XYZ file of C-alpha atoms in Angstrom:
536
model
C -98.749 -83.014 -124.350
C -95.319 -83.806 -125.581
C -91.826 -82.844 -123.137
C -91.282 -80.110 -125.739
C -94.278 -78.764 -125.596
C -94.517 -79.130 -121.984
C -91.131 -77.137 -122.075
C -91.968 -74.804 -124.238
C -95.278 -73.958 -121.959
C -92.776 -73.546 -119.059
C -90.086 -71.389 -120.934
C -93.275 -68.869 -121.481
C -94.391 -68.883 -118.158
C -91.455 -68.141 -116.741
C -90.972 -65.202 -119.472
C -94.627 -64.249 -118.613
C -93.916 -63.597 -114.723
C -91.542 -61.201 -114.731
C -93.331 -59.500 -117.566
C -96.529 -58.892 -114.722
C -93.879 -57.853 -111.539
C -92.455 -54.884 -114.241
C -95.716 -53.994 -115.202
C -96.938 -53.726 -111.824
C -93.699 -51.678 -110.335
C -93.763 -49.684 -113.344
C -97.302 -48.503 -112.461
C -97.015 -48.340 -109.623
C -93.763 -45.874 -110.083
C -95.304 -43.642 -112.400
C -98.454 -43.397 -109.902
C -96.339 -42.340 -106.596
C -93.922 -39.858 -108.982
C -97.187 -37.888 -110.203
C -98.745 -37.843 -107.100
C -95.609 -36.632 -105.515
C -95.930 -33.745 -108.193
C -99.059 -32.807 -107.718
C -99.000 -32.698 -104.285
C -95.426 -30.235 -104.983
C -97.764 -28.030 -107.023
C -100.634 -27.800 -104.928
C -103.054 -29.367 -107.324
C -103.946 -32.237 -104.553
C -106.085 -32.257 -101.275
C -106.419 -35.472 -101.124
C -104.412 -38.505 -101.556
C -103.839 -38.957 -104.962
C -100.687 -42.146 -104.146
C -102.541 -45.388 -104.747
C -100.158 -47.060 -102.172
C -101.581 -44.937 -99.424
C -105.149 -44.540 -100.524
C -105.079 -48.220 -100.422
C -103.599 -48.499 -97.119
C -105.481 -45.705 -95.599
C -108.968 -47.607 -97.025
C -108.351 -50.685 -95.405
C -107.223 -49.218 -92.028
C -110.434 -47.096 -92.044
C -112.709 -50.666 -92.546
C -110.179 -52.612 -89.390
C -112.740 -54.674 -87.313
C -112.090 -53.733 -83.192
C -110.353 -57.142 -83.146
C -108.053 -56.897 -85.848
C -106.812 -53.001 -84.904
C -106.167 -54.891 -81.321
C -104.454 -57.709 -82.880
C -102.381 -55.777 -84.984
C -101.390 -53.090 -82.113
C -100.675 -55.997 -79.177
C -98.986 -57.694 -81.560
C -96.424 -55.026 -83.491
C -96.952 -52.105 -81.420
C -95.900 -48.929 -83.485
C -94.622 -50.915 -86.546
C -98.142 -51.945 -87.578
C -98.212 -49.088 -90.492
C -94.963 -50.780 -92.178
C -96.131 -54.170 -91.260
C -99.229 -52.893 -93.599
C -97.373 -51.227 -96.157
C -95.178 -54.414 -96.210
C -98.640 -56.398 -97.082
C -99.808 -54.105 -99.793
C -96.458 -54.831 -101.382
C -96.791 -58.638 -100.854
C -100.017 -58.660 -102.465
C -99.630 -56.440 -105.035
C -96.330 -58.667 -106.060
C -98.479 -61.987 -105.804
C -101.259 -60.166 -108.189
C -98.446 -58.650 -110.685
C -96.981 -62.233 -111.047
C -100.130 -64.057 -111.677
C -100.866 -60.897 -114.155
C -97.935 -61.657 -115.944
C -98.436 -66.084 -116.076
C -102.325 -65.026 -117.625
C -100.805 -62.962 -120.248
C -98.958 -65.978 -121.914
C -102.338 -67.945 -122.425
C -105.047 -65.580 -121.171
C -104.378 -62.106 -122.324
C -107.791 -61.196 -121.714
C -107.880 -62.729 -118.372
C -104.494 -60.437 -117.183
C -106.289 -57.877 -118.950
C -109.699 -57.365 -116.655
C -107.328 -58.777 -113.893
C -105.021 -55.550 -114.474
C -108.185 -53.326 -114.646
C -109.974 -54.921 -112.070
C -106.520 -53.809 -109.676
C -106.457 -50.461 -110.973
C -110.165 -49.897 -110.230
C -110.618 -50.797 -106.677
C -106.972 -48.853 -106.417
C -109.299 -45.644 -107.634
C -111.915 -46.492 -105.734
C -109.497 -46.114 -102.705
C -108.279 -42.831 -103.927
C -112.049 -41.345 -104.698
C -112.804 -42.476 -100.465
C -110.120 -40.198 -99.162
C -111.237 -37.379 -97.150
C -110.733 -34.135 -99.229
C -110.847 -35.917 -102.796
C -111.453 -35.424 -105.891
C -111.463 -36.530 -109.852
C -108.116 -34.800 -110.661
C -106.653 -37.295 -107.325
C -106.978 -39.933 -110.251
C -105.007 -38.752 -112.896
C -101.561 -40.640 -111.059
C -103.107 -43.763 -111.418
C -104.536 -43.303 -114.797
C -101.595 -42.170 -116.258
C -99.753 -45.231 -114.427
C -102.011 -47.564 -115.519
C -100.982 -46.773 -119.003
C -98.014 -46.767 -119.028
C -98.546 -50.333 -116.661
C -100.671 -51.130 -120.393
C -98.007 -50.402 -122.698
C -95.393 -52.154 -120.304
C -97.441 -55.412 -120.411
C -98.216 -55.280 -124.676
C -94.560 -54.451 -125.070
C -93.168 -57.075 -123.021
C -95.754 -59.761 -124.518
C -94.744 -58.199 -128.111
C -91.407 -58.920 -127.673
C -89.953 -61.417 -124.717
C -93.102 -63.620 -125.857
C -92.449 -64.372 -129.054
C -90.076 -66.549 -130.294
C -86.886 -65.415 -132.452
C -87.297 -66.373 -135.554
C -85.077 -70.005 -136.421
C -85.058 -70.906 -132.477
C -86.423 -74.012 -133.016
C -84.514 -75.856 -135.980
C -82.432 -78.472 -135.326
C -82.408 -77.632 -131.571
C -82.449 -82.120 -131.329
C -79.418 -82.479 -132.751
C -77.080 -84.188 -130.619
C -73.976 -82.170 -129.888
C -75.635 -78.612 -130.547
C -75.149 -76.259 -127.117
C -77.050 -73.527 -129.576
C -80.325 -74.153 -127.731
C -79.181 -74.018 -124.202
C -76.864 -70.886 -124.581
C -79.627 -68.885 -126.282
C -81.842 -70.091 -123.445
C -79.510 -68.457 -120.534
C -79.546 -65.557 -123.031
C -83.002 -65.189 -122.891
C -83.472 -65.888 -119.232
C -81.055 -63.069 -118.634
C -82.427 -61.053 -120.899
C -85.690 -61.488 -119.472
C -84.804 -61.203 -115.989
C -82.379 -58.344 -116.320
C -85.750 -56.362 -118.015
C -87.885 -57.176 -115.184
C -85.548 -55.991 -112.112
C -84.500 -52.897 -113.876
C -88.017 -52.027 -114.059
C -88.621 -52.714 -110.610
C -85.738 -50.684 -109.604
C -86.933 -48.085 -111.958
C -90.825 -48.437 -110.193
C -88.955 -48.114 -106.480
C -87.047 -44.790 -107.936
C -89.560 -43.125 -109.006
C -92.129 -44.024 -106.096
C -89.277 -42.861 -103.869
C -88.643 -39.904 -105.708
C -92.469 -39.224 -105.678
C -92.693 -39.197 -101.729
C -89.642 -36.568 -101.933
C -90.540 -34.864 -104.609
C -93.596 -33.402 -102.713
C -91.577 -31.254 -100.354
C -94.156 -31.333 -97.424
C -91.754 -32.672 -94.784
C -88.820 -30.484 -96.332
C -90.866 -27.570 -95.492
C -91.834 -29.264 -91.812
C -88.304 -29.461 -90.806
C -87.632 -25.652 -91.531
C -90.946 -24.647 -89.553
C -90.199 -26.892 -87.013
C -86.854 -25.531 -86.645
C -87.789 -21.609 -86.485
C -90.711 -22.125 -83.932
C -90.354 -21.070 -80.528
C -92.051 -22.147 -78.058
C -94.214 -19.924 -76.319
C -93.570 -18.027 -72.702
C -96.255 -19.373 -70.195
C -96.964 -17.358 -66.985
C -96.275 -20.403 -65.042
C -94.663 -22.897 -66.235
C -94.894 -26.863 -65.117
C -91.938 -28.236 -63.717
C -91.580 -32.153 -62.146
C -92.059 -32.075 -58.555
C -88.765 -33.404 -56.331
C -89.661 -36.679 -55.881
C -91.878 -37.493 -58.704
C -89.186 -40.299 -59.620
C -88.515 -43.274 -57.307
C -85.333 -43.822 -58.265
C -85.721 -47.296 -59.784
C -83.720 -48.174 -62.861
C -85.719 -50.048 -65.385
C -89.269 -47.867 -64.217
C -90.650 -46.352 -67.069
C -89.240 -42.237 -66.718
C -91.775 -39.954 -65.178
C -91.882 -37.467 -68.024
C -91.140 -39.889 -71.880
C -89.047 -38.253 -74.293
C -90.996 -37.256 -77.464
C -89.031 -39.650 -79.425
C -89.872 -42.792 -76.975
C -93.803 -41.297 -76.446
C -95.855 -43.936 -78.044
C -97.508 -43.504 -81.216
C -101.036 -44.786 -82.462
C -103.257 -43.222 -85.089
C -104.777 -44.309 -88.371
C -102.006 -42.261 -90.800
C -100.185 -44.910 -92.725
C -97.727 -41.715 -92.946
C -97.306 -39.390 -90.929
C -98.913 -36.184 -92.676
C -97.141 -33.747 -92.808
C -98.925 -30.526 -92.671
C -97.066 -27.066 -93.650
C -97.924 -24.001 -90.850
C -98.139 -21.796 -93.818
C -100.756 -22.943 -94.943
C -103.021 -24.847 -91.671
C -105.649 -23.506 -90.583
C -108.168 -24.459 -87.144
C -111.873 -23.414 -87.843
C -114.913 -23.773 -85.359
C -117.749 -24.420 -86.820
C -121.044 -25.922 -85.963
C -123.277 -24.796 -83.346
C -121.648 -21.374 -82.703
C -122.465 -17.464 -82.586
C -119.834 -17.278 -85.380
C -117.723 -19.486 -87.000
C -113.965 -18.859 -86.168
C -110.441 -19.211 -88.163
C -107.380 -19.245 -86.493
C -103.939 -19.725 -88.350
C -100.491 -20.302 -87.404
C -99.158 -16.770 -86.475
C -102.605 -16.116 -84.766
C -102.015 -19.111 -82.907
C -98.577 -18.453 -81.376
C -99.803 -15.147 -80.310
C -102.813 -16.532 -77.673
C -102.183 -16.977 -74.222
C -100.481 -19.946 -73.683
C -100.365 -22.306 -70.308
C -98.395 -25.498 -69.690
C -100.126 -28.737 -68.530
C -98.583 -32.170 -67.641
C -100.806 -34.653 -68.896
C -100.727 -38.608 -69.508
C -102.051 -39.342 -72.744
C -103.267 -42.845 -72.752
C -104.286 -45.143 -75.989
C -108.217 -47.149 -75.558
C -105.875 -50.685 -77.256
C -103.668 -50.268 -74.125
C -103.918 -54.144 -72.869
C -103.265 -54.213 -68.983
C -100.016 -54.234 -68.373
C -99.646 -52.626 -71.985
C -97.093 -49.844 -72.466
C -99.354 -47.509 -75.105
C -99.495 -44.702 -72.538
C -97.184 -41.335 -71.744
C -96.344 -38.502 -69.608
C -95.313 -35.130 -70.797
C -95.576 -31.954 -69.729
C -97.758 -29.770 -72.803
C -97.720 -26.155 -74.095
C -100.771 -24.674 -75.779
C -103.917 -22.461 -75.655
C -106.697 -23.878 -73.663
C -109.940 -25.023 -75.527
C -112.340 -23.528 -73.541
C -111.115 -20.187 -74.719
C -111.332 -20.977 -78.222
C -114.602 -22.548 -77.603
C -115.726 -18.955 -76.065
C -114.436 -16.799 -78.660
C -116.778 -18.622 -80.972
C -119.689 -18.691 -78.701
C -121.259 -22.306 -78.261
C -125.253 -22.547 -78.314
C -127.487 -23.935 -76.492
C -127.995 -27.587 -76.906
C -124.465 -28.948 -77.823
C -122.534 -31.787 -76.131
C -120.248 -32.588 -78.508
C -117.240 -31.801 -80.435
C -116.060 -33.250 -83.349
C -112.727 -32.690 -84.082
C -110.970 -33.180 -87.069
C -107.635 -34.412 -88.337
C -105.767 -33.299 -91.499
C -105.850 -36.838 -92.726
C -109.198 -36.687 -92.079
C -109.765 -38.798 -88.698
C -112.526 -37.643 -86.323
C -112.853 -37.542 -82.046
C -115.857 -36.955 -80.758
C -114.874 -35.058 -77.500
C -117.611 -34.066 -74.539
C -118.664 -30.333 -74.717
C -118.215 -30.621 -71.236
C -114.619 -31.929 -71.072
C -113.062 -28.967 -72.908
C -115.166 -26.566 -71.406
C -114.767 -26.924 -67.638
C -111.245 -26.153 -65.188
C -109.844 -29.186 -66.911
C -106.399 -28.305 -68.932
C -108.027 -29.255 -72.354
C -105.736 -28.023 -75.110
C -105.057 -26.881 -78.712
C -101.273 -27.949 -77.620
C -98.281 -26.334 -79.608
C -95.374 -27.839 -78.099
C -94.669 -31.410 -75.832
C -91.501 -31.654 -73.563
C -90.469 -28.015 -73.865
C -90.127 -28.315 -77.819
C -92.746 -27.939 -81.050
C -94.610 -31.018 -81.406
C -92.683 -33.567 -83.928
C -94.533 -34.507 -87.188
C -95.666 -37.801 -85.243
C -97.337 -36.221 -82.198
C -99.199 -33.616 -84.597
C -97.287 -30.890 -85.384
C -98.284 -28.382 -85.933
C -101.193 -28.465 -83.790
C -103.296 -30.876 -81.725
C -105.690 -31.558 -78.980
C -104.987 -32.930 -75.504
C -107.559 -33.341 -73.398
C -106.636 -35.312 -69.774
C -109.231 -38.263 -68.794
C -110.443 -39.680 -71.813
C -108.642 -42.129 -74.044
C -106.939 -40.301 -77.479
C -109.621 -42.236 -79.975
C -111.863 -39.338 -78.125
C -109.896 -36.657 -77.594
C -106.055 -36.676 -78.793
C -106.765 -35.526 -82.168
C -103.312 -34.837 -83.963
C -102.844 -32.385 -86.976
C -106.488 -31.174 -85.581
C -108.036 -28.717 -88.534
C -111.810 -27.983 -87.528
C -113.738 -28.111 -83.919
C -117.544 -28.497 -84.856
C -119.413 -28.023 -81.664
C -122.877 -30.665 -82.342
C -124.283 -33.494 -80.500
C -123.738 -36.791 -80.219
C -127.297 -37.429 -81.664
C -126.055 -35.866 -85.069
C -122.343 -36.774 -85.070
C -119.834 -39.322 -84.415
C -116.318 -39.653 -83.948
C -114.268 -41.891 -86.195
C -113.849 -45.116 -84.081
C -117.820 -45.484 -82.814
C -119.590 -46.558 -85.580
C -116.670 -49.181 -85.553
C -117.491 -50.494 -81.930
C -115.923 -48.597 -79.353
C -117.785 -46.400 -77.138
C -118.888 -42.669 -77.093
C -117.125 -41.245 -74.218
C -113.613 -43.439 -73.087
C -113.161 -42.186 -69.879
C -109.776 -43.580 -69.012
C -109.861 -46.494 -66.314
C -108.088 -46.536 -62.705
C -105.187 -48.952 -63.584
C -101.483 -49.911 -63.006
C -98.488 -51.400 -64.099
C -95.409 -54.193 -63.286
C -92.003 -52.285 -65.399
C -89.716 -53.977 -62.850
C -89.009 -56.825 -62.350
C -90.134 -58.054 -65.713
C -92.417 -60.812 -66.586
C -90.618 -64.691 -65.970
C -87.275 -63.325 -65.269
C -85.068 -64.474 -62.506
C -84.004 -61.782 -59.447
C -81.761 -61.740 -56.752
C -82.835 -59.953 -53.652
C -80.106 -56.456 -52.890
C -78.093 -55.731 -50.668
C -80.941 -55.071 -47.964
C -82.422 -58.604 -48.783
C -85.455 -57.143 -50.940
C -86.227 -56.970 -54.612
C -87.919 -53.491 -55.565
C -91.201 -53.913 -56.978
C -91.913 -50.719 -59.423
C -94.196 -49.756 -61.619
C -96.638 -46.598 -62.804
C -100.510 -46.459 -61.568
C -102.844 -43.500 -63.478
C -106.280 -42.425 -63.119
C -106.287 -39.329 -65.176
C -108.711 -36.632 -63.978
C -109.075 -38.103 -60.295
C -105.256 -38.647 -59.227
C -103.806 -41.756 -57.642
C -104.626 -41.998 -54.061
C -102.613 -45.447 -53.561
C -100.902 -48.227 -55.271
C -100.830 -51.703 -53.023
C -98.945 -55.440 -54.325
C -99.919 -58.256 -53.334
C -97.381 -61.429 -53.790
C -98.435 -64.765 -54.405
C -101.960 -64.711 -52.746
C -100.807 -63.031 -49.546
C -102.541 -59.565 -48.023
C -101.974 -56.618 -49.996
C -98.955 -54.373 -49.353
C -98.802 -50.380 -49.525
C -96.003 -49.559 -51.621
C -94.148 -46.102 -51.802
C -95.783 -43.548 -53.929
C -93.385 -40.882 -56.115
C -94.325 -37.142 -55.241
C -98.113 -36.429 -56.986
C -97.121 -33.995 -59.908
C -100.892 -33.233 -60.993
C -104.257 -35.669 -61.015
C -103.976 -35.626 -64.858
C -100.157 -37.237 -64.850
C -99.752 -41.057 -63.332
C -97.422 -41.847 -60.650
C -94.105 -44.066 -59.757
C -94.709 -46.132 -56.864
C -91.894 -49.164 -55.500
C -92.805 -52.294 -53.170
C -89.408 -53.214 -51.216
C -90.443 -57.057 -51.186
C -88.799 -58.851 -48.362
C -88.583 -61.525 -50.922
C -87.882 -65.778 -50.568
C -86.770 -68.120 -53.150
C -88.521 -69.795 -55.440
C -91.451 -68.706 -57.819
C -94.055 -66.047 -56.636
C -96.547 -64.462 -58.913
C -96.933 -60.428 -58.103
C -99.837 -58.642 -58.718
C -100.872 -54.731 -58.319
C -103.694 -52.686 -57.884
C -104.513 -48.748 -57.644
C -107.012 -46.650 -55.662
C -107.781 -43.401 -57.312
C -108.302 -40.001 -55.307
C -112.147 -40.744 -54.808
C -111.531 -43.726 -52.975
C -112.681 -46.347 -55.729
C -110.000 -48.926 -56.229
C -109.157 -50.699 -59.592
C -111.397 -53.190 -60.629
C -110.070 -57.128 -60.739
C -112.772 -57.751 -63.616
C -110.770 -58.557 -66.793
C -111.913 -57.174 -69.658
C -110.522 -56.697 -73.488
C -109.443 -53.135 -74.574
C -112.930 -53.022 -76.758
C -115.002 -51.382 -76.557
C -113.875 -48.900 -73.517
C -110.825 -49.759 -72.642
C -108.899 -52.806 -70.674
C -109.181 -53.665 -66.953
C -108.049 -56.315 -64.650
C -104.348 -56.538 -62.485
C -101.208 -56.565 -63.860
C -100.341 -59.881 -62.790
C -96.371 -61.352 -63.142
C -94.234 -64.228 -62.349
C -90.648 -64.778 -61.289
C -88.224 -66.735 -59.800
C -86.150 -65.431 -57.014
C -82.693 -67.238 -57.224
């Protein structure tokens, strides 16, 4: 191959990838606008956007050991550390799209269809789907068609006269008309990526679903409880740095499968029991607001909690008590289950028993004294106090089905976790934090502080133990409720040098946490919280 052929190869690749990234965003664009309108108008139940039936595909088909990987490792940020991916990949795939169509149209071709097909199979797999979900993508995929002919029609071929005399010495023609060209080539390819982020923007707005949030959010008031929870005097020890005894809603952590947050209009949300009932049951919004209400403080704790982990809150919850909804609908004989589902389609399987019995198992309305943000599952979800949220905290919750566990299953067993996720006796190290250095106070002692839970039972007792001395009590905040966790604070009488602390709780029966270390699959982590500092 000669240098100007060589050259000329390159000059066409280089045209060629730019030509794919446009044809991608483009298609992408036109996808997210016309899902945004059809979701506007109604004509969508399922998730027409490619972007998120993507995402929401591959989160559903996460091994155990990659969900923990990606939690431990970016907490809350995992869904835009996954949308981030998508949008590598799909890049990577537009650009070698765009390299095949300068020698191997066909090739870019079945690559481009190939792309848009698994993109529909995502869309088809969404819970409430259907053919007409597949009309965005279509449509975008022709228009992705006529980007990728046009742009091979006509920043592909080469103007007519280019090549004459280009050798001769002296002539700048060549070079000139080749930073024309780049210019013109790249100047086509980012205005149609900034076109393709417009309209995929404009798509997520142009839906109106969290417009219409915000104003229901705003005009709901929470419900009057005969007796409301309040935190007990003493509940807080008083150490800075201790995670606070009741989290804000905006700090409470958030796990869940929704690579966005749905957002689900009261207007039109309705809660159905179904199943193995006298009668099935339909409660909307207004209905809702309208049963008897109690408050209940509650730690909600997350099964990919790692010990020492911080995916766990307190807050004090408003809503109707299961059991009562349960009753209205008459359960049968037979049941131990119920399956509860999401709006995005995610499943709990909850014990019969645990929303049935004196426990404060609710269809909650409000967290912290205010409706329930978009995030925590407004406008309706399902606390239940003992068992870890992948079997009971279903948010956006839409249907009960009282079954069995013979018949059913909740979203995250056949994946490898366990039927029932009690939550563990455990406890945790806030302050002082993990190799830091300390200086003793005032008094000559470093405070030791943490949180301990054992949802259901209570927390009896939290003990330290430093380096591998005896164990030592530590000071326990005022018990609010066996459901919420506890503050407790160790005054060490501490030396210099480095000591490694360690804790341990005793729940209300009398069994104390277990030193066994285990993984957060498949019921949940155990072991000590275990730290090391220096004491200057």
């Amino acid at each position: 191959m000669t240098g100007s052929s060589r050259g000329e190869g390159g000059r066409l690749l280089t045209r060629g990838l730019p030509g794919g990234v446009a044809a991608g965003a483009i298609t992408i664009g036109v996808a997210e606008l016309l899902a945004g309108l059809m979701q506007r108008a109604g004509w969508s139940s399922g998730t027409p956007s490619p972007v998120l039936a993507v995402g929401g595909a591959f989160i559903d088909r996460t091994p155990p050991w990659l969900k923990n990987f990606a939690v431990n490792n970016f907490g809350t940020h995992d869904k835009q550390i996954l949308l981030a991916g998508i949008a590598v990949v799909l890049l990577v795939l537009s650009m070698l799209i765009g390299v095949l169509l300068v020698r191997r149209v066909m090739a870019a071709l079945v690559l481009f269809v190939v792309l848009v097909a698994v993109a529909g199979a995502a869309v088809i797999s969404r819970p409430h789907a259907s053919g007409v979900d597949l009309v965005p993508l279509l449509l975008g995929a022709l228009v992705g068609l006529w980007t990728l002919s046009i742009w091979r029609r006509r920043l592909l071929t080469e103007p007519a006269g280019q090549s004459r005399h280009t050798d001769e010495p002296g002539n700048t023609e060549p070079v000139a008309r080749a930073m024309v060209d780049r210019r013109r080539v790249l100047g086509a390819a980012l205005g149609a990526v900034v076109v393709g982020a417009l309209m995929t923007t404009a798509g997520r707005a142009i839906s109106g679903s969290a417009r219409a949030v915000q104003q229901a959010r705003a005009a709901f008031v929470v419900p009057k409880v005969p007796r409301p929870v309040t935190v007990p005097a003493g509940a807080s020890v008083g150490v800075p740095g201790v995670t606070p005894f009741i989290v804000p809603s905006d700090e409470f952590y958030r796990i869940d499968t929704a690579l966005v947050v749905p957002q689900v209009n009261p207007d039109t949300w309705r809660l159905r029991v179904t199943g193995m009932v006298e009668h099935e049951v339909e409660v909307d919004w207004p209905t809702l607001q309208t049963k008897p209400m109690q408050d209940a403080m509650i730690t909600l704790m997350c099964v990919s909690n790692e010990v020492g982990g911080s995916l766990n809150g307190n807050t004090i919850w408003t809503g109707w008590p299961v059991r009562e909804l349960l009753a209205e609908a008459g359960v049968k004989p037979g049941a131990d289950m119920v399956l509860s589902t999401s709006a995005d389609g995610w499943t709990a399987g909850t014990p019969l028993s645990a929303l049935t019995d004196n426990r404060n198992a609710l269809v909650a309305v409000a967290m912290d004294g205010q409706a329930l943000p978009p995030e925590h599952g407004f406008p309706a979800r399902i606390v239940v106090p003992g068992l870890y949220g992948y079997v009971s905290a279903t948010k956006w919750v839409t249907e009960l089905k009282v079954t069995t566990y013979a018949k059913d299953q909740g979203y995250w067993t056949p994946r490898g976790w366990s039927q029932m996720g009690p939550v563990k006796t455990s406890s945790r190290i806030d302050v002082p934090q993990n190799g830091t250095q300390v200086k003793p106070g005032a008094n000559g002692k470093v405070a030791v502080a943490g949180v301990a839970w054992a949802q259901h039972r209570g927390v009896k007792a939290v003990q330290v133990r430093i380096d591998n001395g005896p164990w030592q009590t530590a000071r326990l905040g005022t018990d609010a409720s066996i459901d919420a966790w506890r503050q407790w604070v160790y005054e060490w009488p501490a030396t210099k040098g480095q000591h490694t602390i360690a804790v341990r709780a005793t729940d209300d029966t009398g069994a104390v946490q277990t030193s066994v270390q285990a993984a957060p699959a498949p019921n949940g982590s155990s072991g000590y919280d275990t730290i090391t500092v220096t004491v200057g």
